[in-house]
Amino acid sequence: MATAVVTGGAGFLGSHLCDFLLAKGHRVICLDNLESSSLANLEHIRDEDFVFVYHDVLERIEIDEPVDLVFHLAALASPIDYLRQPLHSLKVGSYGTHNALGLAKWKRARFLLASTSEIYGDPKVHPQPEDYWGNVNPTGPRGVYDEAKRYGEAMTMAYHRQQGVDTSIVRIFNTYGTRMRPYDGRAIPTFLRQALEDKPLTVFGEGAQTRSFCYVDDLIEGLYLLAMSEEHLPVNLGNPGEFTILELAETVIRITGSKSEIVREALPVDDPQIRQPDITRAKEILGWTPEVELEEGLRRMLPSLGREPVNV
Ligand code: UDP
């Protein structure tokens, strides 16, 4: 049995990862400052191998026991959060990642950096392989998140190359599932909330921009496989199924049986127009492929929102 530290463990992905690790029989130390997450995501856990520590990753991380794995997920990952707190976003990505890497070095643990498809910005290569360097605007509003993650990747590789820390980097593409906050501003929880209230679905721009959505269970499996591997270079994890945002809105209306209409709102600055992961490396190195299709994943979310899917 390994002991894993999960930073950001009370968040959407972090809490699902804690569940997964506990189910595998590991001990889990969950660190979170509850800035953009909630203890409600952990309240179902009844396991003596689970510890919650209220901690801000901007402070040095002290843990008084051996640690085998450090999953560094803490970040202001939703546009609504990082646009509201741009300086904090940069600090979490820099000092926060430095502190998490420091813990892995001290404990001689395997380290996993949760990086992002935002590394690629508004890509000029499609789908995006890991050796594409991206097209990010450093001074635009999204730069505080994108550049913090790019810096985090550079720092992770430096700890590995210079000091021999056993590191890994996952570039996570859009992921969805239960426990997303209904007001976190992301397309899927927003559209589901609007549809269930029969309110208009707010599609930004023409809705022709694309995203590739991965169900949370598939993603968590991939994170674990990467942590268990010996890979050090970045690996994309995401579902290659690509949809326009308009298609997503129409699917949500259909499966909820909602009477909502679709309205257009202004396209955010630097909103990437296309996004689709090339997952060749994840398949080859980890033997990983996502299994849950978008419509099935959306249907799985509905009971947690108090609704059964409509059969059409
Ligand atoms: N989006 C939208 N309406 C919303 C929220 C988001 O049309 O109410 C669009 C957004 O402009 C983007 C896509 O949906 O093109 C995905 O946005 P999200 O915030 O979910 O993820 P990210 O932009 O980080 O990929």
Short mmCIF file of C-alpha atoms and ligand atoms in Angstrom, two decimals:
data_model
loop_
_atom_site.label_atom_id
_atom_site.label_comp_id
_atom_site.label_asym_id
_atom_site.label_seq_id
_atom_site.Cartn_x
_atom_site.Cartn_y
_atom_site.Cartn_z
CA MET A 1 0.00 0.00 0.00
CA ALA A 2 1.36 3.39 -1.03
CA THR A 3 0.76 6.72 0.65
CA ALA A 4 -0.40 9.42 -1.76
CA VAL A 5 -0.63 13.16 -1.18
CA VAL A 6 -3.26 14.89 -3.33
CA THR A 7 -3.04 18.70 -3.46
CA GLY A 8 -6.38 20.21 -4.41
CA GLY A 9 -7.92 16.97 -3.13
CA ALA A 10 -11.29 18.55 -2.25
CA GLY A 11 -11.86 19.79 -5.80
CA PHE A 12 -13.68 18.17 -8.68
CA LEU A 13 -10.83 16.02 -10.03
CA GLY A 14 -9.00 15.79 -6.70
CA SER A 15 -11.93 14.29 -4.82
CA HIS A 16 -12.54 11.69 -7.53
CA LEU A 17 -8.83 10.85 -7.41
CA CYS A 18 -8.99 10.44 -3.61
CA ASP A 19 -11.92 8.00 -4.03
CA PHE A 20 -10.02 6.04 -6.68
CA LEU A 21 -6.81 5.79 -4.64
CA LEU A 22 -8.70 4.67 -1.51
CA ALA A 23 -10.54 2.02 -3.56
CA LYS A 24 -7.13 0.74 -4.71
CA GLY A 25 -6.17 0.34 -1.04
CA HIS A 26 -3.82 3.32 -0.76
CA ARG A 27 -3.50 5.77 2.12
CA VAL A 28 -4.52 9.28 1.03
CA ILE A 29 -3.47 12.62 2.52
CA CYS A 30 -5.66 15.29 0.96
CA LEU A 31 -4.42 18.91 1.06
CA ASP A 32 -6.75 21.77 0.20
CA ASN A 33 -7.43 25.37 1.22
CA LEU A 34 -11.05 25.16 -0.01
CA GLU A 35 -10.57 28.29 -2.13
CA SER A 36 -12.41 26.85 -5.12
CA SER A 37 -13.44 23.46 -3.69
CA SER A 38 -15.59 22.05 -0.91
CA LEU A 39 -15.57 19.56 1.94
CA ALA A 40 -18.92 18.42 0.54
CA ASN A 41 -16.90 16.55 -2.12
CA LEU A 42 -15.28 14.47 0.65
CA GLU A 43 -18.11 14.04 3.12
CA HIS A 44 -19.01 10.56 1.85
CA ILE A 45 -15.51 9.20 2.65
CA ARG A 46 -15.45 6.92 5.68
CA ASP A 47 -12.00 5.39 5.56
CA GLU A 48 -9.35 5.34 8.24
CA ASP A 49 -6.71 5.59 5.50
CA PHE A 50 -7.98 9.05 4.57
CA VAL A 51 -6.70 12.28 6.11
CA PHE A 52 -7.80 15.80 5.22
CA VAL A 53 -5.35 18.62 5.95
CA TYR A 54 -6.51 22.22 5.56
CA HIS A 55 -3.49 23.69 3.79
CA ASP A 56 -2.64 26.35 1.22
CA VAL A 57 0.05 25.12 -1.21
CA LEU A 58 1.58 28.60 -1.16
CA GLU A 59 2.87 27.57 2.30
CA ARG A 60 5.62 24.97 2.69
CA ILE A 61 4.22 21.43 2.93
CA GLU A 62 5.33 19.46 6.02
CA ILE A 63 4.21 15.85 6.35
CA ASP A 64 5.38 13.72 9.20
CA GLU A 65 5.30 10.29 7.54
CA PRO A 66 6.67 8.58 4.41
CA VAL A 67 5.01 9.55 1.12
CA ASP A 68 5.24 7.54 -2.12
CA LEU A 69 3.18 9.62 -4.54
CA VAL A 70 2.46 13.34 -4.85
CA PHE A 71 -0.42 14.31 -7.15
CA HIS A 72 -0.25 18.08 -7.60
CA LEU A 73 -3.74 19.16 -8.70
CA ALA A 74 -4.16 22.40 -6.75
CA ALA A 75 -4.98 25.29 -9.11
CA LEU A 76 -7.64 27.86 -9.93
CA ALA A 77 -8.65 25.81 -12.94
CA SER A 78 -11.92 27.43 -13.97
CA PRO A 79 -11.78 30.61 -16.09
CA ILE A 80 -14.19 32.30 -13.66
CA ASP A 81 -11.71 31.74 -10.79
CA TYR A 82 -8.45 32.63 -12.50
CA LEU A 83 -9.93 35.71 -14.17
CA ARG A 84 -11.15 36.89 -10.74
CA GLN A 85 -7.79 36.19 -9.05
CA PRO A 86 -5.08 36.48 -11.72
CA LEU A 87 -2.18 37.07 -9.32
CA HIS A 88 -3.23 34.19 -7.14
CA SER A 89 -3.39 31.95 -10.20
CA LEU A 90 0.22 32.81 -11.07
CA LYS A 91 1.35 32.22 -7.49
CA VAL A 92 -0.34 28.82 -7.19
CA GLY A 93 1.24 27.74 -10.48
CA SER A 94 4.71 28.90 -9.43
CA TYR A 95 5.23 28.86 -5.62
CA GLY A 96 2.55 26.19 -5.20
CA THR A 97 4.18 23.86 -7.71
CA HIS A 98 7.60 24.58 -6.18
CA ASN A 99 6.28 23.54 -2.74
CA ALA A 100 4.66 20.36 -4.08
CA LEU A 101 7.87 19.43 -5.91
CA GLY A 102 9.81 20.17 -2.72
CA LEU A 103 7.64 17.63 -0.88
CA ALA A 104 8.26 14.99 -3.58
CA LYS A 105 12.01 15.64 -3.41
CA TRP A 106 12.12 15.47 0.40
CA LYS A 107 10.11 12.22 0.48
CA ARG A 108 11.69 10.75 -2.68
CA ALA A 109 8.15 10.30 -3.99
CA ARG A 110 6.91 10.01 -7.57
CA PHE A 111 5.43 13.37 -8.59
CA LEU A 112 2.57 14.04 -11.01
CA LEU A 113 1.92 17.58 -12.26
CA ALA A 114 -1.64 18.19 -13.42
CA SER A 115 -0.96 20.34 -16.45
CA THR A 116 -3.46 21.30 -19.11
CA SER A 117 -4.38 21.47 -22.77
CA GLU A 118 -4.25 25.27 -22.26
CA ILE A 119 -0.51 24.76 -22.81
CA TYR A 120 -1.43 24.66 -26.51
CA GLY A 121 -3.41 27.95 -26.39
CA ASP A 122 -5.42 28.50 -29.58
CA PRO A 123 -3.64 25.74 -31.50
CA LYS A 124 -2.36 25.87 -35.06
CA VAL A 125 -1.90 22.10 -35.10
CA HIS A 126 -4.87 19.77 -34.91
CA PRO A 127 -5.25 17.43 -33.06
CA GLN A 128 -2.60 18.48 -30.55
CA PRO A 129 0.36 16.10 -29.96
CA GLU A 130 2.67 16.60 -26.97
CA ASP A 131 5.54 17.87 -29.15
CA TYR A 132 3.48 20.86 -30.34
CA TRP A 133 4.73 23.94 -28.45
CA GLY A 134 1.51 25.89 -28.61
CA ASN A 135 0.18 29.33 -29.43
CA VAL A 136 -0.43 31.07 -26.09
CA ASN A 137 -0.95 34.81 -25.56
CA PRO A 138 1.22 35.56 -22.49
CA THR A 139 -0.35 38.97 -21.82
CA GLY A 140 -4.03 38.15 -22.44
CA PRO A 141 -6.48 37.40 -19.61
CA ARG A 142 -5.99 33.63 -19.92
CA GLY A 143 -2.20 34.01 -19.76
CA VAL A 144 -2.24 33.89 -15.95
CA TYR A 145 -3.43 30.31 -16.07
CA ASP A 146 -1.75 29.11 -19.27
CA GLU A 147 1.67 30.57 -18.49
CA ALA A 148 1.54 29.40 -14.87
CA LYS A 149 1.02 25.85 -16.11
CA ARG A 150 3.77 26.22 -18.73
CA TYR A 151 6.10 27.47 -16.00
CA GLY A 152 5.02 24.54 -13.82
CA GLU A 153 6.02 22.12 -16.59
CA ALA A 154 9.41 23.82 -16.98
CA MET A 155 10.00 23.64 -13.21
CA THR A 156 8.94 19.99 -13.06
CA MET A 157 11.42 19.05 -15.80
CA ALA A 158 14.16 21.05 -14.04
CA TYR A 159 13.61 19.17 -10.76
CA HIS A 160 13.80 15.96 -12.75
CA ARG A 161 16.84 16.78 -14.89
CA GLN A 162 18.90 18.67 -12.31
CA GLN A 163 17.95 16.88 -9.08
CA GLY A 164 16.67 13.50 -10.21
CA VAL A 165 13.14 13.83 -8.83
CA ASP A 166 10.88 11.13 -10.32
CA THR A 167 8.36 13.39 -12.08
CA SER A 168 5.51 13.08 -14.55
CA ILE A 169 3.36 15.62 -16.38
CA VAL A 170 -0.20 15.09 -17.57
CA ARG A 171 -1.87 17.55 -19.96
CA ILE A 172 -5.53 17.29 -19.06
CA PHE A 173 -8.09 18.19 -21.73
CA ASN A 174 -11.64 19.29 -20.85
CA THR A 175 -13.02 16.88 -18.27
CA TYR A 176 -16.52 16.72 -16.82
CA GLY A 177 -18.56 14.71 -14.33
CA THR A 178 -20.29 14.81 -10.98
CA ARG A 179 -19.13 17.38 -8.37
CA MET A 180 -18.45 20.17 -10.86
CA ARG A 181 -19.74 23.38 -9.33
CA PRO A 182 -22.96 24.55 -11.02
CA TYR A 183 -21.67 28.14 -11.10
CA ASP A 184 -18.01 27.45 -12.01
CA GLY A 185 -18.64 28.98 -15.43
CA ARG A 186 -17.62 25.98 -17.48
CA ALA A 187 -19.77 24.99 -20.44
CA ILE A 188 -21.06 21.60 -19.20
CA PRO A 189 -22.19 22.49 -15.64
CA THR A 190 -23.55 25.81 -16.90
CA PHE A 191 -25.59 24.26 -19.71
CA LEU A 192 -26.90 21.47 -17.45
CA ARG A 193 -27.97 23.97 -14.78
CA GLN A 194 -29.63 26.21 -17.35
CA ALA A 195 -31.40 23.29 -19.05
CA LEU A 196 -32.72 21.85 -15.79
CA GLU A 197 -34.13 25.28 -14.88
CA ASP A 198 -35.60 25.72 -18.42
CA LYS A 199 -33.50 28.87 -18.75
CA PRO A 200 -31.72 29.90 -21.98
CA LEU A 201 -28.40 28.14 -22.68
CA THR A 202 -25.69 30.79 -23.09
CA VAL A 203 -23.56 29.84 -26.11
CA PHE A 204 -20.61 32.19 -26.54
CA GLY A 205 -19.97 33.47 -30.07
CA GLU A 206 -21.41 31.32 -32.86
CA GLY A 207 -20.79 28.17 -30.83
CA ALA A 208 -18.58 26.89 -33.67
CA GLN A 209 -15.55 26.56 -31.36
CA THR A 210 -14.80 22.94 -30.49
CA ARG A 211 -13.82 21.05 -27.36
CA SER A 212 -13.20 17.34 -26.66
CA PHE A 213 -14.81 16.26 -23.39
CA CYS A 214 -13.52 13.40 -21.24
CA TYR A 215 -15.63 11.77 -18.51
CA VAL A 216 -14.03 12.01 -15.08
CA ASP A 217 -13.79 8.23 -14.44
CA ASP A 218 -11.74 7.75 -17.63
CA LEU A 219 -9.46 10.65 -16.75
CA ILE A 220 -8.76 9.46 -13.19
CA GLU A 221 -7.82 6.00 -14.48
CA GLY A 222 -5.32 7.68 -16.82
CA LEU A 223 -3.83 9.78 -14.02
CA TYR A 224 -3.26 6.67 -11.96
CA LEU A 225 -1.68 4.73 -14.85
CA LEU A 226 0.68 7.62 -15.52
CA ALA A 227 1.65 7.84 -11.84
CA MET A 228 2.38 4.10 -11.88
CA SER A 229 4.48 4.36 -15.05
CA GLU A 230 8.09 5.50 -15.42
CA GLU A 231 7.32 8.22 -17.96
CA HIS A 232 8.76 11.71 -17.40
CA LEU A 233 7.73 13.63 -20.53
CA PRO A 234 4.22 15.15 -20.90
CA VAL A 235 1.31 12.86 -21.76
CA ASN A 236 -2.05 14.12 -23.09
CA LEU A 237 -5.17 12.69 -21.45
CA GLY A 238 -8.55 13.47 -22.95
CA ASN A 239 -11.31 12.07 -25.10
CA PRO A 240 -10.66 12.68 -28.83
CA GLY A 241 -14.42 12.93 -29.54
CA GLU A 242 -14.69 16.56 -30.72
CA PHE A 243 -17.89 18.64 -30.60
CA THR A 244 -18.82 22.23 -31.31
CA ILE A 245 -20.20 24.11 -28.32
CA LEU A 246 -23.49 24.44 -30.20
CA GLU A 247 -23.66 20.64 -30.55
CA LEU A 248 -22.97 20.33 -26.83
CA ALA A 249 -25.83 22.72 -26.01
CA GLU A 250 -28.22 20.81 -28.30
CA THR A 251 -27.24 17.48 -26.72
CA VAL A 252 -27.84 18.83 -23.21
CA ILE A 253 -31.31 20.10 -24.20
CA ARG A 254 -32.18 16.75 -25.77
CA ILE A 255 -31.13 14.47 -22.92
CA THR A 256 -32.71 16.65 -20.25
CA GLY A 257 -35.95 17.10 -22.22
CA SER A 258 -35.60 20.82 -21.50
CA LYS A 259 -37.75 23.57 -22.99
CA SER A 260 -34.75 25.92 -23.00
CA GLU A 261 -33.76 27.88 -26.06
CA ILE A 262 -30.20 28.76 -27.06
CA VAL A 263 -29.00 32.37 -26.84
CA ARG A 264 -25.73 33.87 -28.08
CA GLU A 265 -23.37 35.85 -25.85
CA ALA A 266 -20.02 37.50 -26.54
CA LEU A 267 -17.04 35.22 -27.17
CA PRO A 268 -14.43 35.57 -24.37
CA VAL A 269 -11.00 37.04 -25.26
CA ASP A 270 -8.50 34.44 -26.54
CA ASP A 271 -11.07 31.62 -26.35
CA PRO A 272 -9.38 28.71 -28.20
CA GLN A 273 -11.30 27.91 -31.38
CA ILE A 274 -10.38 24.24 -31.65
CA ARG A 275 -9.17 21.62 -29.19
CA GLN A 276 -8.69 17.88 -29.61
CA PRO A 277 -6.09 15.66 -27.94
CA ASP A 278 -3.77 13.38 -29.87
CA ILE A 279 -3.65 10.47 -27.38
CA THR A 280 -1.22 8.25 -29.28
CA ARG A 281 1.33 8.48 -26.45
CA ALA A 282 -1.20 7.67 -23.73
CA LYS A 283 -2.28 4.60 -25.72
CA GLU A 284 1.28 3.43 -26.31
CA ILE A 285 2.83 4.19 -22.93
CA LEU A 286 -0.14 3.58 -20.61
CA GLY A 287 -2.42 1.35 -22.71
CA TRP A 288 -5.13 3.94 -21.95
CA THR A 289 -8.16 4.89 -24.02
CA PRO A 290 -11.26 6.69 -22.73
CA GLU A 291 -14.47 4.68 -22.89
CA VAL A 292 -17.36 6.97 -21.95
CA GLU A 293 -18.95 8.88 -24.86
CA LEU A 294 -20.17 12.44 -24.27
CA GLU A 295 -23.88 11.67 -24.25
CA GLU A 296 -23.41 8.73 -21.87
CA GLY A 297 -21.29 10.85 -19.52
CA LEU A 298 -23.86 13.65 -19.47
CA ARG A 299 -26.57 11.10 -18.66
CA ARG A 300 -24.47 9.79 -15.77
CA MET A 301 -24.35 13.29 -14.27
CA LEU A 302 -28.09 13.85 -14.20
CA PRO A 303 -29.06 11.83 -11.08
CA SER A 304 -26.60 13.89 -8.98
CA LEU A 305 -28.51 16.96 -10.22
CA GLY A 306 -31.84 15.47 -9.16
CA ARG A 307 -33.01 14.44 -12.62
CA GLU A 308 -33.26 11.23 -14.65
CA PRO A 309 -32.20 11.37 -18.32
CA VAL A 310 -34.90 11.47 -21.00
CA ASN A 311 -34.85 8.52 -23.40
CA VAL A 312 -34.61 10.06 -26.87
N1 UDP B 1 -18.85 28.41 -23.20
C1 UDP B 1 -20.09 28.84 -23.66
N2 UDP B 1 -21.05 29.16 -22.73
C2 UDP B 1 -20.85 29.08 -21.39
C3 UDP B 1 -19.58 28.61 -20.93
C4 UDP B 1 -18.60 28.30 -21.86
O1 UDP B 1 -20.32 28.93 -24.88
O2 UDP B 1 -21.77 29.40 -20.62
C5 UDP B 1 -17.82 28.07 -24.20
C6 UDP B 1 -16.47 28.76 -23.98
O3 UDP B 1 -16.44 30.01 -24.64
C7 UDP B 1 -15.50 27.77 -24.61
C8 UDP B 1 -16.18 26.42 -24.37
O4 UDP B 1 -17.54 26.70 -24.08
O5 UDP B 1 -15.38 27.98 -25.98
C9 UDP B 1 -15.58 25.64 -23.23
O6 UDP B 1 -15.51 26.49 -22.12
P1 UDP B 1 -15.10 25.96 -20.68
O7 UDP B 1 -15.07 27.16 -19.78
O8 UDP B 1 -15.99 24.82 -20.30
O9 UDP B 1 -13.66 25.34 -20.88
P2 UDP B 1 -12.28 25.95 -21.50
O10 UDP B 1 -12.56 27.24 -22.19
O11 UDP B 1 -11.40 26.08 -20.32
O12 UDP B 1 -11.88 24.89 -22.45
#
